[in-house]
XYZ file of N, CA and C in Angstrom:
213
model
N 2.055 3.999 -10.388
C 1.480 2.852 -9.710
C 2.558 2.185 -8.868
N 2.172 1.756 -7.702
C 3.097 1.063 -6.810
C 3.069 -0.428 -7.133
N 3.814 -0.777 -8.162
C 3.834 -2.156 -8.642
C 4.356 -3.113 -7.568
N 5.358 -2.702 -6.808
C 5.909 -3.565 -5.763
C 4.855 -3.894 -4.703
N 4.045 -2.915 -4.358
C 2.981 -3.140 -3.379
C 1.950 -4.108 -3.936
N 1.552 -3.899 -5.173
C 0.569 -4.780 -5.804
C 1.101 -6.207 -5.900
N 2.350 -6.344 -6.280
C 2.950 -7.674 -6.411
C 3.072 -8.357 -5.044
N 3.398 -7.602 -4.012
C 3.511 -8.172 -2.675
C 2.161 -8.687 -2.186
N 1.109 -7.930 -2.457
C -0.238 -8.387 -2.096
C -0.563 -9.689 -2.817
N -0.279 -9.739 -4.106
C -0.557 -10.942 -4.892
C 0.273 -12.120 -4.395
N 1.549 -11.877 -4.141
C 2.456 -12.940 -3.692
C 1.991 -13.542 -2.367
N 1.502 -12.713 -1.490
C 1.030 -13.176 -0.181
C -0.411 -13.689 -0.229
N -1.077 -13.502 -1.357
C -2.457 -13.953 -1.482
C -3.430 -13.112 -0.676
N -3.090 -11.830 -0.504
C -3.936 -10.914 0.265
C -4.721 -10.043 -0.715
N -6.028 -10.108 -0.606
C -6.866 -9.254 -1.453
C -6.805 -7.816 -0.956
N -6.961 -6.892 -1.877
C -6.927 -5.468 -1.545
C -7.961 -5.140 -0.486
N -9.143 -5.682 -0.626
C -10.220 -5.458 0.335
C -9.798 -5.898 1.738
N -9.207 -7.100 1.819
C -8.783 -7.634 3.117
C -7.648 -6.812 3.714
N -6.701 -6.401 2.889
C -5.588 -5.574 3.369
C -6.118 -4.269 3.948
N -7.036 -3.640 3.251
C -7.606 -2.378 3.721
C -8.289 -2.569 5.074
N -9.062 -3.625 5.195
C -9.755 -3.883 6.469
C -8.770 -4.119 7.609
N -7.715 -4.882 7.332
C -6.714 -5.152 8.361
C -5.958 -3.891 8.767
N -5.817 -2.962 7.836
C -5.126 -1.705 8.121
C -6.045 -0.666 8.744
N -7.347 -0.901 8.670
C -8.306 0.050 9.219
C -8.538 1.250 8.320
N -8.358 1.046 7.012
C -8.625 2.108 6.032
C -9.622 1.576 5.015
N -10.159 2.472 4.214
C -11.111 2.027 3.201
C -10.373 1.411 2.017
N -11.074 0.562 1.304
C -10.496 -0.026 0.099
C -10.202 1.065 -0.931
N -11.047 2.091 -0.967
C -10.828 3.208 -1.877
C -9.515 3.911 -1.565
N -9.243 4.139 -0.297
C -7.977 4.786 0.083
C -6.792 3.924 -0.337
N -6.854 2.634 -0.067
C -5.757 1.746 -0.452
C -5.588 1.733 -1.963
N -6.669 1.716 -2.688
C -6.603 1.754 -4.148
C -5.915 3.020 -4.636
N -6.269 4.148 -4.045
C -5.653 5.421 -4.435
C -4.165 5.452 -4.090
N -3.799 4.832 -2.983
C -2.380 4.726 -2.622
C -1.658 3.867 -3.656
N -2.262 2.744 -4.000
C -1.625 1.816 -4.929
C -1.458 2.400 -6.330
N -2.400 3.225 -6.756
C -2.292 3.796 -8.102
C -1.522 5.114 -8.100
N -1.058 5.553 -6.940
C -0.223 6.742 -6.867
C -0.976 8.055 -6.792
N -2.273 7.997 -6.595
C -3.077 9.223 -6.503
C -3.057 9.816 -5.102
N -2.614 9.025 -4.122
C -2.586 9.454 -2.739
C -1.351 8.838 -2.083
N -0.663 9.610 -1.292
C 0.519 9.076 -0.601
C 0.101 8.483 0.736
N 0.608 7.299 1.012
C 0.329 6.644 2.288
C 1.035 7.393 3.412
N 0.419 7.406 4.580
C 1.077 7.983 5.747
C 2.226 7.049 6.156
N 3.123 7.553 6.972
C 4.230 6.714 7.445
C 3.692 5.509 8.218
N 2.641 5.711 8.998
C 2.041 4.615 9.752
C 1.449 3.569 8.807
N 0.758 4.012 7.771
C 0.182 3.075 6.799
C 1.281 2.284 6.097
N 2.369 2.967 5.755
C 3.491 2.282 5.103
C 4.056 1.201 6.022
N 4.246 1.525 7.283
C 4.799 0.562 8.238
C 3.866 -0.624 8.429
N 2.564 -0.341 8.541
C 1.599 -1.425 8.746
C 1.478 -2.314 7.513
N 1.539 -1.712 6.319
C 1.523 -2.513 5.089
C 2.748 -3.423 5.015
N 3.904 -2.875 5.334
C 5.131 -3.666 5.310
C 5.046 -4.818 6.317
N 4.517 -4.535 7.491
C 4.367 -5.574 8.503
C 3.395 -6.653 8.027
N 2.275 -6.243 7.479
C 1.277 -7.174 6.974
C 1.862 -8.077 5.895
N 2.664 -7.495 5.018
C 3.217 -8.231 3.884
C 4.598 -8.807 4.167
N 5.047 -8.665 5.398
C 6.321 -9.222 5.856
C 7.484 -8.822 4.949
N 7.590 -7.525 4.744
C 8.663 -6.976 3.934
C 9.061 -5.615 4.477
N 9.977 -4.959 3.807
C 10.431 -3.637 4.247
C 9.632 -2.542 3.538
N 9.441 -1.432 4.226
C 8.748 -0.280 3.640
C 9.424 0.121 2.332
N 10.756 0.162 2.336
C 11.508 0.586 1.157
C 11.217 -0.296 -0.049
N 10.997 -1.595 0.196
C 10.712 -2.514 -0.906
C 9.325 -2.264 -1.497
N 8.381 -1.897 -0.671
C 7.014 -1.666 -1.148
C 6.854 -0.339 -1.865
N 7.580 0.672 -1.426
C 7.362 2.020 -1.936
C 8.542 2.559 -2.743
N 9.418 1.676 -3.173
C 10.595 2.080 -3.947
C 10.221 2.702 -5.285
N 9.123 2.255 -5.874
C 8.741 2.772 -7.184
C 7.769 3.948 -7.111
N 7.582 4.502 -5.909
C 6.711 5.676 -5.753
C 7.385 6.872 -6.397
N 6.622 7.627 -7.159
C 7.144 8.816 -7.839
C 6.763 10.043 -7.034
N 7.735 10.702 -6.378
C 7.411 11.868 -5.547
C 6.881 13.043 -6.347
N 7.076 13.034 -7.656
C 6.597 14.126 -8.503
C 5.343 13.760 -9.279
N 4.612 12.733 -8.822
C 3.451 12.262 -9.555
C 2.275 13.226 -9.498
N 2.304 14.136 -8.540
C 1.241 15.137 -8.475
C 0.050 14.703 -7.663
N 0.150 13.598 -6.958
C -0.963 13.137 -6.128
C -1.054 13.939 -4.839
N -2.126 13.719 -4.098
C -2.304 14.410 -2.810
C -1.281 13.905 -1.836
N -0.682 14.758 -1.074
C 0.345 14.361 -0.113
C -0.135 14.623 1.282
């Protein structure tokens, strides 16, 4: 699970649904990214970081590259 991403959303007061809409992706896709079942594209990572006013590295630092999710 991308705990840093979840915490950043909470800290900024951005609901998952709203973040997904602002990014132009489905809430299901964002949920799968957040739980580590799907890897975000580089563009999605950049847009999430911009939305949450932080660095990509801070949001995705706890991503496990060996989690076995779809890449």
